[in-house]
């Protein structure tokens, strides 16, 4: 059995002619792919210039500073909250959290409300953290992972299994601050404990097609954190996003991955963890190379 | 300072019109990119069909079994050893070692002499192994790596720093057998010790342009092996390919990486190691995302 199916569910976007490319105000840098329903809405916005021949929508050249772009995008996003067909995604999904879009030079190009960024198909960023007990510290000598179940009241993927901690990278927080903030909110882990035990381990990138047909190029920085079995009581969720945390052996995790019990992108992160830790190998996974390359996609857009 | 320069030196091939695509005998599966000097030579071979419009060279349709293809490729390769301009690469580089080329179904398509495979621009495979002392077992609490220096008499990259162990994946050996064989030959590590301590950690893929202008899509499976400081005497090279092994702290490795003392693809493997172990992070490496994606390239060819 191959885990490629889980990767295919996450790296699921394929560019078609129906999608238009969002360009910056100079008309040169591609920033995202916009789906047909949003293309239609943007055509009546004066701040955007649509070109059907090249299938591009550029931000008007007058938005030539970060501040002007931020103001314009906030105004459009707020006005669109009243559009009935966007109610679920934009209005109910509104987070009051800004995501950053980057220039090719890696400087900030614009800040966009999180719920609005998905409509524009721009690259979004987050952190995913695997809490685990390494074999040499484990009561039975086997590596174990701390796996929460998402609350049944979450709007997305309710009741599915998740990574120990995960969250979006919102302005103005950097990676470290986001890791500390999310570890506390989602798992109740204290800053000192996190700083002492967290380890940066890489980054996964994949191009997701959302259920409502939107392009979502995602970058998730991955971290491992050792939480010994006698430290498990440190885990004490603050925000009610997780139902419970279960300490699972790798065998159990593999079984639940196979049963598709994980939220798909968390499944991808777990697969990356199991590859790094030597459990999923080129010898037991027939699609090993494809899994690794499709978890590290290069986007046709600038990134941070 | 960014390590992207090292990655750019390894992921250095860019497809141009000068390169022709090698196709299988059905004319459908692309197997490699062939540089102009080899395109010219293949045009006078009856076993290959050149099409200048599509810039392809297909294996003749009569080579419809693995055996027929192996025989034909061996005959051409052997005959070409006498071509003066190929003397260095093919005749002096001859290894009597077969590399496998794969069908889209991941079955064997052909076996090709290692030195000949580079001329055809097909995907090649190898293993790269990082021997290290983890911080918790280190005398000074710092992670250290076992770094050999390549013999000054090696034909390629003499005197440069290398990974602890590395070698090509030649027929009929699998990954595990190759790891065991190379660990013994290059470092004198015994099979029992290797099997007990080795850990598969992933795979890096990059598209290399060789010094002599050839396309070389490379897949290197990566492994970590813990060798404690009091086990360092287990390292006892058998084949004279390494001058010495030095136990280096991460600071020293980073400095030598910066000084470009590593053979470039071994530098890429070390960078991957330092990312997985939390030393190179998105916060201290400005080109982190590009480094990770260009170390995990998806090739336009079938792979194993």
Coordinates of C-alpha atoms in Angstrom, one line a residue:
Chain A
X1 CA 0.0 0.0 0.0
X2 CA 1.2 3.5 -0.9
X3 CA 0.7 6.8 0.9
X4 CA 0.8 8.7 -2.5
X5 CA -3.0 8.9 -2.3
X6 CA -2.7 11.2 0.7
X7 CA -0.2 13.4 -1.1
X8 CA -2.4 13.6 -4.2
X9 CA -5.3 14.8 -2.0
X10 CA -3.1 17.7 -0.8
X11 CA -1.0 18.5 -3.8
X12 CA -4.2 18.4 -5.9
X13 CA -4.2 21.6 -7.9
X14 CA -3.6 21.5 -11.6
X15 CA -3.5 24.8 -13.6
X16 CA -6.2 25.0 -16.2
X17 CA -7.2 27.8 -18.6
X18 CA -10.1 28.5 -16.3
X19 CA -7.7 30.1 -13.8
X20 CA -6.4 33.6 -14.3
X21 CA -3.0 34.7 -13.0
X22 CA -3.0 37.5 -10.5
X23 CA -0.2 40.0 -11.3
X24 CA 1.4 42.8 -9.3
X25 CA 0.8 46.5 -10.2
X26 CA 3.7 46.4 -12.6
X27 CA 2.1 43.6 -14.5
X28 CA 5.3 41.4 -14.2
X29 CA 5.2 39.3 -11.0
X30 CA 2.7 36.5 -10.8
X31 CA 1.2 36.3 -7.3
X32 CA -1.5 33.7 -7.5
X33 CA -4.1 31.8 -9.5
X34 CA -7.7 33.0 -9.4
X35 CA -10.6 30.7 -10.0
X36 CA -13.5 31.6 -12.4
X37 CA -16.0 32.8 -9.8
X38 CA -13.5 35.3 -8.4
X39 CA -12.3 36.3 -11.9
X40 CA -15.9 37.4 -12.6
X41 CA -16.1 39.5 -9.4
X42 CA -12.7 41.1 -9.9
X43 CA -13.8 42.3 -13.4
X44 CA -16.1 44.9 -11.9
X45 CA -13.4 46.1 -9.5
X46 CA -11.7 49.3 -10.8
X47 CA -8.5 48.4 -8.9
X48 CA -7.9 45.4 -11.0
X49 CA -7.2 45.2 -14.8
X50 CA -8.3 42.0 -16.5
X51 CA -6.8 40.8 -19.8
X52 CA -8.7 37.9 -21.3
X53 CA -6.0 37.2 -23.9
X54 CA -3.2 36.6 -21.5
X55 CA -5.7 35.4 -18.8
X56 CA -4.2 37.7 -16.2
X57 CA -5.7 40.1 -13.7
X58 CA -3.2 42.8 -12.6
X59 CA -3.4 45.2 -9.7
X60 CA -3.8 48.7 -11.1
X61 CA -0.5 50.5 -11.5
X62 CA -1.6 53.3 -9.2
X63 CA -1.2 51.0 -6.2
X64 CA 2.5 51.6 -6.1
X65 CA 3.2 51.4 -2.4
X66 CA 2.6 48.7 0.2
X67 CA 0.2 51.0 2.1
X68 CA -1.9 51.8 -0.9
X69 CA -2.2 48.1 -1.7
X70 CA -3.0 47.1 1.8
X71 CA -5.8 49.8 2.0
X72 CA -7.2 48.8 -1.4
X73 CA -7.2 45.1 -0.6
X74 CA -8.8 45.6 2.8
X75 CA -11.5 47.8 1.3
X76 CA -12.4 45.2 -1.4
X77 CA -12.3 42.3 1.1
X78 CA -14.6 44.1 3.6
X79 CA -17.0 45.0 0.9
X80 CA -17.1 41.5 -0.5
X81 CA -18.2 40.1 3.0
X82 CA -21.7 41.1 2.0
X83 CA -21.7 39.0 -1.3
X84 CA -23.9 36.1 -0.5
X85 CA -21.9 33.5 -2.4
X86 CA -18.8 34.4 -0.4
X87 CA -20.5 34.4 2.9
X88 CA -19.2 31.0 4.0
X89 CA -15.6 31.4 2.9
X90 CA -15.1 35.2 3.4
X91 CA -17.6 36.5 5.9
X92 CA -18.0 33.5 8.2
X93 CA -14.3 32.6 7.6
X94 CA -13.1 36.1 8.5
X95 CA -10.2 36.0 10.9
X96 CA -9.0 39.6 11.4
X97 CA -5.6 38.2 10.6
X98 CA -3.3 39.4 7.9
X99 CA -1.3 37.2 5.6
X100 CA 1.7 38.6 3.7
X101 CA 2.3 38.3 0.0
X102 CA 5.9 38.7 -1.2
X103 CA 7.8 40.5 -4.0
X104 CA 10.3 38.5 -6.1
X105 CA 12.9 40.3 -3.9
X106 CA 11.3 38.6 -0.8
X107 CA 10.2 41.9 0.6
X108 CA 6.5 42.5 1.6
X109 CA 4.2 43.2 -1.4
X110 CA 0.9 43.4 0.4
X111 CA -0.9 42.2 3.5
X112 CA -4.2 40.5 3.0
X113 CA -7.0 39.2 5.3
X114 CA -6.4 35.5 5.8
X115 CA -9.9 34.6 4.5
X116 CA -9.5 36.8 1.4
X117 CA -6.0 35.4 0.5
X118 CA -7.6 32.0 -0.5
X119 CA -9.9 33.8 -2.9
X120 CA -6.8 35.4 -4.6
X121 CA -4.9 32.1 -4.8
X122 CA -1.8 33.5 -3.3
X123 CA 0.9 31.6 -1.3
X124 CA 0.1 31.1 2.4
X125 CA 2.4 30.1 5.2
X126 CA 2.1 28.2 8.4
X127 CA 3.9 26.0 11.0
X128 CA 3.2 22.3 11.7
X129 CA 4.7 20.8 14.8
X130 CA 5.1 17.1 15.6
X131 CA 5.3 16.4 19.4
X132 CA 6.9 13.0 19.9
X133 CA 8.7 10.6 22.3
X134 CA 11.9 9.3 20.7
X135 CA 12.5 5.5 21.0
X136 CA 15.4 5.9 23.4
X137 CA 13.1 7.8 25.9
X138 CA 10.0 5.7 25.3
X139 CA 8.6 3.3 27.9
X140 CA 8.4 0.5 25.3
X141 CA 11.4 1.5 23.2
X142 CA 9.1 2.7 20.4
X143 CA 8.7 6.1 18.9
X144 CA 5.3 7.7 19.7
X145 CA 3.6 10.8 18.5
X146 CA 1.1 13.1 20.3
X147 CA -1.9 13.2 18.0
X148 CA -4.9 15.4 18.7
X149 CA -8.4 15.0 17.3
X150 CA -9.9 18.2 15.9
X151 CA -13.0 19.4 17.7
X152 CA -16.3 18.3 16.2
X153 CA -17.4 21.9 16.1
X154 CA -14.4 23.1 13.8
X155 CA -15.7 24.4 10.5
X156 CA -13.1 22.5 8.5
X157 CA -12.3 18.8 8.9
X158 CA -14.2 18.4 12.2
X159 CA -13.3 15.2 14.1
X160 CA -10.3 14.4 12.0
X161 CA -6.8 13.7 13.4
X162 CA -4.3 16.5 13.3
X163 CA -0.6 17.4 14.0
X164 CA 0.3 18.1 17.6
X165 CA 0.2 21.9 16.9
X166 CA -0.4 23.8 13.7
X167 CA -1.2 27.4 12.8
X168 CA -0.9 30.1 10.1
X169 CA 1.9 32.6 9.9
X170 CA 0.0 35.9 10.3
X171 CA 1.4 39.5 10.3
X172 CA 3.4 40.7 12.2
X173 CA 4.5 37.4 13.8
X174 CA 7.7 35.7 12.7
X175 CA 8.2 31.9 12.7
X176 CA 9.5 31.6 16.3
X177 CA 6.7 33.8 17.7
X178 CA 4.1 31.8 15.8
X179 CA 5.5 28.5 17.1
X180 CA 5.4 29.8 20.7
X181 CA 1.9 31.3 20.3
X182 CA 0.4 28.2 18.7
X183 CA 2.1 25.8 21.1
X184 CA 0.5 27.6 23.9
X185 CA -3.0 28.1 22.4
X186 CA -3.3 24.6 20.9
X187 CA -1.4 22.5 23.4
X188 CA -0.8 24.7 26.5
X189 CA 2.9 24.3 26.2
X190 CA 4.9 27.0 28.0
X191 CA 7.3 29.2 26.1
X192 CA 10.4 28.1 28.1
X193 CA 9.6 24.4 27.4
X194 CA 9.0 25.1 23.7
X195 CA 12.2 27.1 23.2
X196 CA 14.3 24.4 25.0
X197 CA 12.9 21.5 23.0
X198 CA 11.7 22.7 19.6
X199 CA 13.7 21.8 16.5
X200 CA 13.3 23.2 13.0
X201 CA 13.3 20.3 10.6
X202 CA 12.4 21.6 7.1
X203 CA 9.5 22.8 5.1
X204 CA 6.8 21.1 3.0
X205 CA 5.2 22.9 0.0
X206 CA 2.2 21.7 -2.0
X207 CA -0.4 23.1 -4.3
X208 CA -3.9 22.5 -2.8
X209 CA -7.2 22.7 -4.7
X210 CA -9.8 23.6 -2.0
X211 CA -13.2 21.9 -1.8
X212 CA -14.7 25.1 -3.2
X213 CA -12.4 25.0 -6.2
X214 CA -9.7 27.5 -5.2
X215 CA -6.0 27.4 -5.8
X216 CA -4.1 27.3 -2.5
X217 CA -0.3 27.1 -2.7
X218 CA 0.8 26.3 0.8
X219 CA 4.1 26.5 2.6
X220 CA 4.3 24.7 6.0
X221 CA 7.4 25.0 8.1
X222 CA 7.9 21.8 10.1
X223 CA 9.2 21.4 13.6
X224 CA 9.8 18.4 15.9
X225 CA 9.4 18.8 19.7
X226 CA 10.3 16.0 22.1
X227 CA 7.7 15.7 24.9
X228 CA 8.7 12.9 27.3
X229 CA 5.9 10.6 28.5
X230 CA 6.3 12.1 32.1
X231 CA 5.9 15.5 30.5
X232 CA 2.6 14.6 28.7
X233 CA 0.7 16.5 31.4
X234 CA 2.2 19.7 30.1
X235 CA -0.2 19.4 27.2
X236 CA -3.3 21.3 28.2
X237 CA -5.1 22.9 25.2
X238 CA -6.3 26.5 25.8
X239 CA -8.5 27.1 22.8
X240 CA -10.7 24.1 22.5
X241 CA -9.6 23.3 19.0
X242 CA -8.5 19.8 19.9
X243 CA -10.8 17.2 21.5
X244 CA -8.0 15.2 23.1
X245 CA -4.4 14.2 22.6
X246 CA -3.5 10.6 22.2
X247 CA 0.0 9.2 22.4
X248 CA 0.2 6.8 19.4
X249 CA 2.9 4.4 18.3
X250 CA 4.1 4.7 14.7
X251 CA 2.1 1.5 13.8
X252 CA -1.1 3.1 15.0
X253 CA -0.3 6.3 13.1
X254 CA 0.4 4.3 10.0
X255 CA -2.9 2.5 10.3
X256 CA -4.8 5.7 10.8
X257 CA -3.0 7.3 7.9
X258 CA -4.1 4.4 5.8
X259 CA -7.7 4.8 7.0
X260 CA -7.5 8.4 6.0
X261 CA -8.3 9.6 9.5
X262 CA -5.9 12.6 9.4
X263 CA -6.8 16.0 8.0
X264 CA -5.0 15.6 4.6
X265 CA -2.3 18.2 4.9
X266 CA -1.5 17.0 8.4
X267 CA -1.2 13.5 6.9
X268 CA 1.4 14.9 4.5
X269 CA 3.3 16.5 7.4
X270 CA 3.2 13.1 9.3
X271 CA 4.5 11.3 6.2
X272 CA 7.4 13.8 6.0
X273 CA 8.1 13.1 9.7
X274 CA 8.0 9.3 9.2
X275 CA 10.3 9.6 6.2
X276 CA 12.8 11.8 8.2
X277 CA 12.7 9.3 11.1
X278 CA 13.3 6.3 8.9
X279 CA 9.8 4.6 9.2
X280 CA 8.7 5.3 5.6
X281 CA 11.6 4.3 3.3
X282 CA 12.3 3.8 -0.4
X283 CA 12.1 0.1 0.4
X284 CA 8.6 0.0 1.9
X285 CA 7.0 2.8 0.0
X286 CA 6.7 2.2 -3.8
X287 CA 6.0 5.9 -4.6
X288 CA 8.7 7.3 -2.3
X289 CA 10.3 9.6 -4.8
X290 CA 7.0 11.0 -6.0
X291 CA 5.8 11.6 -2.4
X292 CA 9.0 13.5 -1.5
X293 CA 9.0 15.7 -4.7
X294 CA 5.3 16.5 -4.4
X295 CA 5.8 17.5 -0.8
X296 CA 8.4 20.0 -1.9
X297 CA 6.8 21.7 -4.9
X298 CA 8.4 24.8 -6.4
X299 CA 5.6 27.5 -6.9
X300 CA 5.5 29.8 -9.9
X301 CA 5.1 32.7 -7.5
X302 CA 7.6 34.7 -5.3
X303 CA 7.8 33.4 -1.7
X304 CA 9.2 34.7 1.6
Chain B
X1 CA 25.3 34.7 3.8
X2 CA 23.2 32.1 1.9
X3 CA 24.0 28.5 0.9
X4 CA 21.9 28.8 -2.2
X5 CA 25.1 29.2 -4.3
X6 CA 26.1 25.6 -3.4
X7 CA 22.6 24.3 -4.5
X8 CA 22.9 26.3 -7.7
X9 CA 26.2 24.6 -8.5
X10 CA 24.5 21.2 -8.2
X11 CA 21.0 21.9 -9.5
X12 CA 22.7 23.6 -12.5
X13 CA 21.2 22.1 -15.6
X14 CA 18.7 24.2 -17.7
X15 CA 17.1 22.6 -20.7
X16 CA 18.0 24.3 -23.9
X17 CA 17.2 23.5 -27.5
X18 CA 20.7 22.1 -27.9
X19 CA 19.6 19.1 -25.9
X20 CA 17.6 16.3 -27.5
X21 CA 15.2 14.1 -25.5
X22 CA 16.0 10.4 -25.4
X23 CA 12.8 8.4 -25.9
X24 CA 12.1 4.7 -25.3
X25 CA 11.5 2.3 -28.2
X26 CA 7.8 3.1 -28.3
X27 CA 8.7 6.8 -28.8
X28 CA 6.6 7.8 -25.8
X29 CA 8.5 7.8 -22.6
X30 CA 11.3 10.5 -22.2
X31 CA 14.3 8.9 -20.5
X32 CA 17.0 11.6 -20.6
X33 CA 18.4 14.7 -22.2
X34 CA 21.3 14.2 -24.7
X35 CA 23.9 16.9 -25.3
X36 CA 24.9 18.0 -28.8
X37 CA 28.2 16.0 -29.0
X38 CA 26.3 12.8 -28.3
X39 CA 23.4 13.7 -30.5
X40 CA 25.9 13.8 -33.4
X41 CA 27.3 10.4 -32.5
X42 CA 23.9 8.8 -32.1
X43 CA 22.8 9.9 -35.5
X44 CA 25.1 7.4 -37.1
X45 CA 23.9 4.6 -34.9
X46 CA 21.2 2.4 -36.6
X47 CA 19.7 1.5 -33.2
X48 CA 18.6 5.1 -32.7
X49 CA 16.1 7.2 -34.7
X50 CA 16.7 10.9 -34.6
X51 CA 13.9 13.5 -35.3
X52 CA 15.2 17.0 -35.6
X53 CA 11.8 18.6 -35.7
X54 CA 10.8 17.3 -32.3
X55 CA 14.4 17.2 -31.1
X56 CA 14.1 13.6 -30.0
X57 CA 16.2 10.5 -30.4
X58 CA 14.2 7.3 -29.9
X59 CA 15.5 3.8 -29.4
X60 CA 14.5 1.7 -32.5
X61 CA 11.2 -0.1 -32.1
X62 CA 12.8 -3.5 -32.6
X63 CA 14.4 -3.3 -29.2
X64 CA 11.2 -4.4 -27.5
X65 CA 12.6 -6.5 -24.7
X66 CA 14.9 -5.7 -21.7
X67 CA 17.5 -8.2 -23.0
X68 CA 17.6 -6.7 -26.5
X69 CA 18.0 -3.2 -25.1
X70 CA 20.8 -4.3 -22.7
X71 CA 22.7 -6.0 -25.4
X72 CA 22.4 -3.1 -27.9
X73 CA 23.4 -0.5 -25.3
X74 CA 26.4 -2.6 -24.2
X75 CA 27.5 -3.1 -27.8
X76 CA 27.3 0.7 -28.5
X77 CA 29.0 1.6 -25.2
X78 CA 31.9 -0.8 -25.8
X79 CA 32.4 0.3 -29.4
X80 CA 32.4 4.0 -28.3
X81 CA 35.2 3.4 -25.8
X82 CA 37.5 3.7 -28.8
X83 CA 36.2 7.2 -29.8
X84 CA 39.0 9.6 -28.8
X85 CA 36.8 12.4 -27.6
X86 CA 35.0 10.0 -25.2
X87 CA 38.2 8.5 -23.9
X88 CA 38.3 10.5 -20.6
X89 CA 34.6 10.1 -19.8
X90 CA 33.7 6.7 -21.2
X91 CA 36.9 4.6 -21.6
X92 CA 38.9 5.9 -18.6
X93 CA 35.7 6.3 -16.6
X94 CA 34.5 2.7 -17.4
X95 CA 33.3 1.0 -14.2
X96 CA 32.0 -2.4 -15.2
X97 CA 28.9 -1.4 -13.2
X98 CA 25.4 -1.3 -14.6
X99 CA 22.9 1.5 -13.8
X100 CA 19.2 0.8 -14.3
X101 CA 16.8 3.0 -16.3
X102 CA 13.1 2.7 -15.5
X103 CA 9.8 2.5 -17.3
X104 CA 7.0 4.8 -16.3
X105 CA 5.6 1.7 -14.5
X106 CA 8.8 1.7 -12.4
X107 CA 9.9 -1.6 -13.8
X108 CA 13.4 -2.0 -15.4
X109 CA 13.6 -0.5 -18.9
X110 CA 17.4 -1.1 -19.5
X111 CA 20.7 -1.6 -17.8
X112 CA 23.5 0.8 -18.9
X113 CA 27.2 0.9 -18.0
X114 CA 27.6 3.6 -15.4
X115 CA 30.1 5.7 -17.5
X116 CA 27.7 5.5 -20.5
X117 CA 24.6 6.6 -18.6
X118 CA 26.0 10.1 -18.2
X119 CA 26.3 10.4 -22.0
X120 CA 22.6 9.5 -22.4
X121 CA 21.5 12.0 -19.7
X122 CA 19.4 9.5 -17.8
X123 CA 18.5 9.5 -14.1
X124 CA 21.1 7.9 -11.9
X125 CA 20.8 6.8 -8.3
X126 CA 23.0 6.7 -5.2
X127 CA 23.2 6.7 -1.4
X128 CA 24.8 9.4 0.7
X129 CA 25.4 8.7 4.4
X130 CA 26.1 11.2 7.2
X131 CA 27.9 9.7 10.1
X132 CA 27.5 11.9 13.2
X133 CA 27.6 12.2 17.0
X134 CA 24.3 13.6 18.3
X135 CA 24.5 16.5 20.9
X136 CA 23.3 14.3 23.8
X137 CA 26.1 11.8 23.2
X138 CA 28.8 14.3 22.3
X139 CA 31.8 15.0 24.7
X140 CA 31.1 18.8 24.4
X141 CA 27.3 18.6 24.0
X142 CA 27.6 19.7 20.3
X143 CA 26.6 17.7 17.2
X144 CA 29.6 16.6 15.2
X145 CA 29.9 15.1 11.8
X146 CA 32.5 12.6 10.4
X147 CA 33.9 14.3 7.3
X148 CA 36.4 12.6 5.0
X149 CA 38.7 14.3 2.5
X150 CA 38.7 12.8 -1.0
X151 CA 42.0 11.3 -2.0
X152 CA 44.2 13.6 -4.1
X153 CA 44.4 10.9 -6.7
X154 CA 40.6 10.7 -7.3
X155 CA 39.8 11.7 -10.9
X156 CA 36.8 13.8 -9.8
X157 CA 37.0 16.5 -7.1
X158 CA 40.3 15.4 -5.7
X159 CA 41.1 16.7 -2.2
X160 CA 37.6 18.1 -1.5
X161 CA 35.5 17.3 1.5
X162 CA 32.9 14.5 1.2
X163 CA 30.0 12.8 3.0
X164 CA 31.0 10.1 5.4
X165 CA 30.0 7.4 2.9
X166 CA 28.5 7.7 -0.6
X167 CA 28.2 5.5 -3.6
X168 CA 26.2 4.7 -6.7
X169 CA 23.2 2.2 -6.8
X170 CA 24.4 -0.4 -9.3
X171 CA 22.6 -3.4 -10.6
X172 CA 21.8 -5.9 -9.0
X173 CA 22.2 -4.3 -5.6
X174 CA 19.2 -2.8 -3.7
X175 CA 19.5 0.2 -1.4
X176 CA 20.3 -1.8 1.8
X177 CA 22.9 -3.9 0.1
X178 CA 24.5 -0.7 -1.4
X179 CA 24.5 1.0 2.0
X180 CA 26.2 -2.0 3.6
X181 CA 28.7 -2.4 0.8
X182 CA 29.7 1.2 0.6
X183 CA 29.9 1.6 4.4
X184 CA 32.4 -1.2 4.4
X185 CA 34.4 -0.1 1.4
X186 CA 34.6 3.6 2.2
X187 CA 34.6 3.6 6.0
X188 CA 35.4 0.0 7.1
X189 CA 32.1 -0.1 9.0
X190 CA 30.9 -3.7 9.7
X191 CA 27.5 -4.9 8.5
X192 CA 26.1 -5.5 12.0
X193 CA 27.1 -2.1 13.2
X194 CA 25.6 -0.4 10.1
X195 CA 22.3 -2.4 10.3
X196 CA 21.9 -1.5 13.9
X197 CA 22.6 2.2 13.6
X198 CA 21.6 3.3 10.1
X199 CA 18.5 5.4 9.6
X200 CA 16.8 6.3 6.2
X201 CA 16.1 10.0 6.3
X202 CA 14.8 11.0 2.8
X203 CA 16.0 11.6 -0.7
X204 CA 17.5 14.6 -2.5
X205 CA 17.1 15.1 -6.2
X206 CA 18.8 17.7 -8.4
X207 CA 19.5 18.2 -12.1
X208 CA 23.3 18.6 -12.6
X209 CA 25.1 19.9 -15.6
X210 CA 28.5 18.2 -15.6
X211 CA 31.8 20.0 -16.3
X212 CA 31.8 18.5 -19.8
X213 CA 28.3 19.8 -20.6
X214 CA 26.1 16.7 -19.9
X215 CA 22.7 16.5 -18.3
X216 CA 22.8 14.4 -15.1
X217 CA 19.5 14.1 -13.2
X218 CA 20.6 12.6 -9.9
X219 CA 18.7 10.9 -7.1
X220 CA 20.6 10.5 -3.8
X221 CA 18.9 8.6 -1.0
X222 CA 20.1 10.0 2.4
X223 CA 20.9 8.2 5.6
X224 CA 22.1 9.2 9.0
X225 CA 24.2 6.9 11.1
X226 CA 25.2 7.6 14.7
X227 CA 28.9 6.7 15.4
X228 CA 29.7 7.6 19.0
X229 CA 33.1 9.2 19.7
X230 CA 34.4 6.0 21.4
X231 CA 33.3 4.1 18.2
X232 CA 35.3 6.4 15.9
X233 CA 38.0 3.7 15.6
X234 CA 35.5 1.5 13.8
X235 CA 36.1 3.9 10.8
X236 CA 38.8 2.3 8.8
X237 CA 38.6 2.9 5.1
X238 CA 39.3 -0.1 2.8
X239 CA 39.4 1.4 -0.6
X240 CA 41.8 4.4 -0.2
X241 CA 39.1 6.8 -1.6
X242 CA 39.3 9.0 1.5
X243 CA 42.4 10.7 2.9
X244 CA 41.3 10.9 6.4
X245 CA 38.1 11.3 8.5
X246 CA 37.8 14.3 10.7
X247 CA 35.2 14.8 13.4
X248 CA 33.9 18.3 12.8
X249 CA 31.5 20.5 14.8
X250 CA 28.6 22.0 12.9
X251 CA 30.3 25.4 13.1
X252 CA 33.4 24.0 11.4
X253 CA 31.2 22.3 8.7
X254 CA 29.3 25.5 8.1
X255 CA 32.6 27.4 7.7
X256 CA 34.0 24.9 5.2
X257 CA 30.7 24.8 3.3
X258 CA 31.0 28.6 3.1
X259 CA 34.5 28.2 1.8
X260 CA 33.3 25.7 -0.8
X261 CA 35.6 23.0 0.4
X262 CA 32.9 20.3 -0.1
X263 CA 32.3 18.4 -3.3
X264 CA 29.2 20.3 -4.4
X265 CA 26.6 17.5 -4.3
X266 CA 28.0 16.4 -0.9
X267 CA 27.5 20.0 0.2
X268 CA 23.9 19.8 -0.8
X269 CA 23.5 16.6 1.2
X270 CA 25.1 18.3 4.3
X271 CA 22.8 21.3 3.9
X272 CA 19.8 18.8 3.9
X273 CA 21.2 17.2 7.0
X274 CA 21.7 20.6 8.7
X275 CA 18.1 21.6 7.8
X276 CA 16.7 18.4 9.2
X277 CA 18.7 18.8 12.4
X278 CA 17.6 22.4 12.9
X279 CA 20.9 24.2 12.3
X280 CA 20.0 25.8 9.0
X281 CA 16.5 27.3 9.5
X282 CA 14.1 29.7 7.7
X283 CA 15.3 32.3 10.1
X284 CA 19.0 32.1 9.5
X285 CA 19.0 31.2 5.7
X286 CA 17.4 33.8 3.4
X287 CA 16.9 31.4 0.6
X288 CA 15.6 28.5 2.7
X289 CA 12.5 27.7 0.6
X290 CA 14.4 27.8 -2.7
X291 CA 17.2 25.6 -1.2
X292 CA 14.6 23.0 -0.1
X293 CA 12.7 22.9 -3.4
X294 CA 15.8 22.8 -5.5
X295 CA 17.1 19.8 -3.5
X296 CA 13.8 18.0 -4.3
X297 CA 13.3 18.5 -8.0
X298 CA 10.8 16.5 -9.9
X299 CA 12.3 15.2 -13.1
X300 CA 10.5 14.9 -16.5
X301 CA 11.5 11.2 -16.6
X302 CA 10.3 8.0 -15.1
X303 CA 12.1 7.0 -11.9
X304 CA 12.4 3.9 -9.7

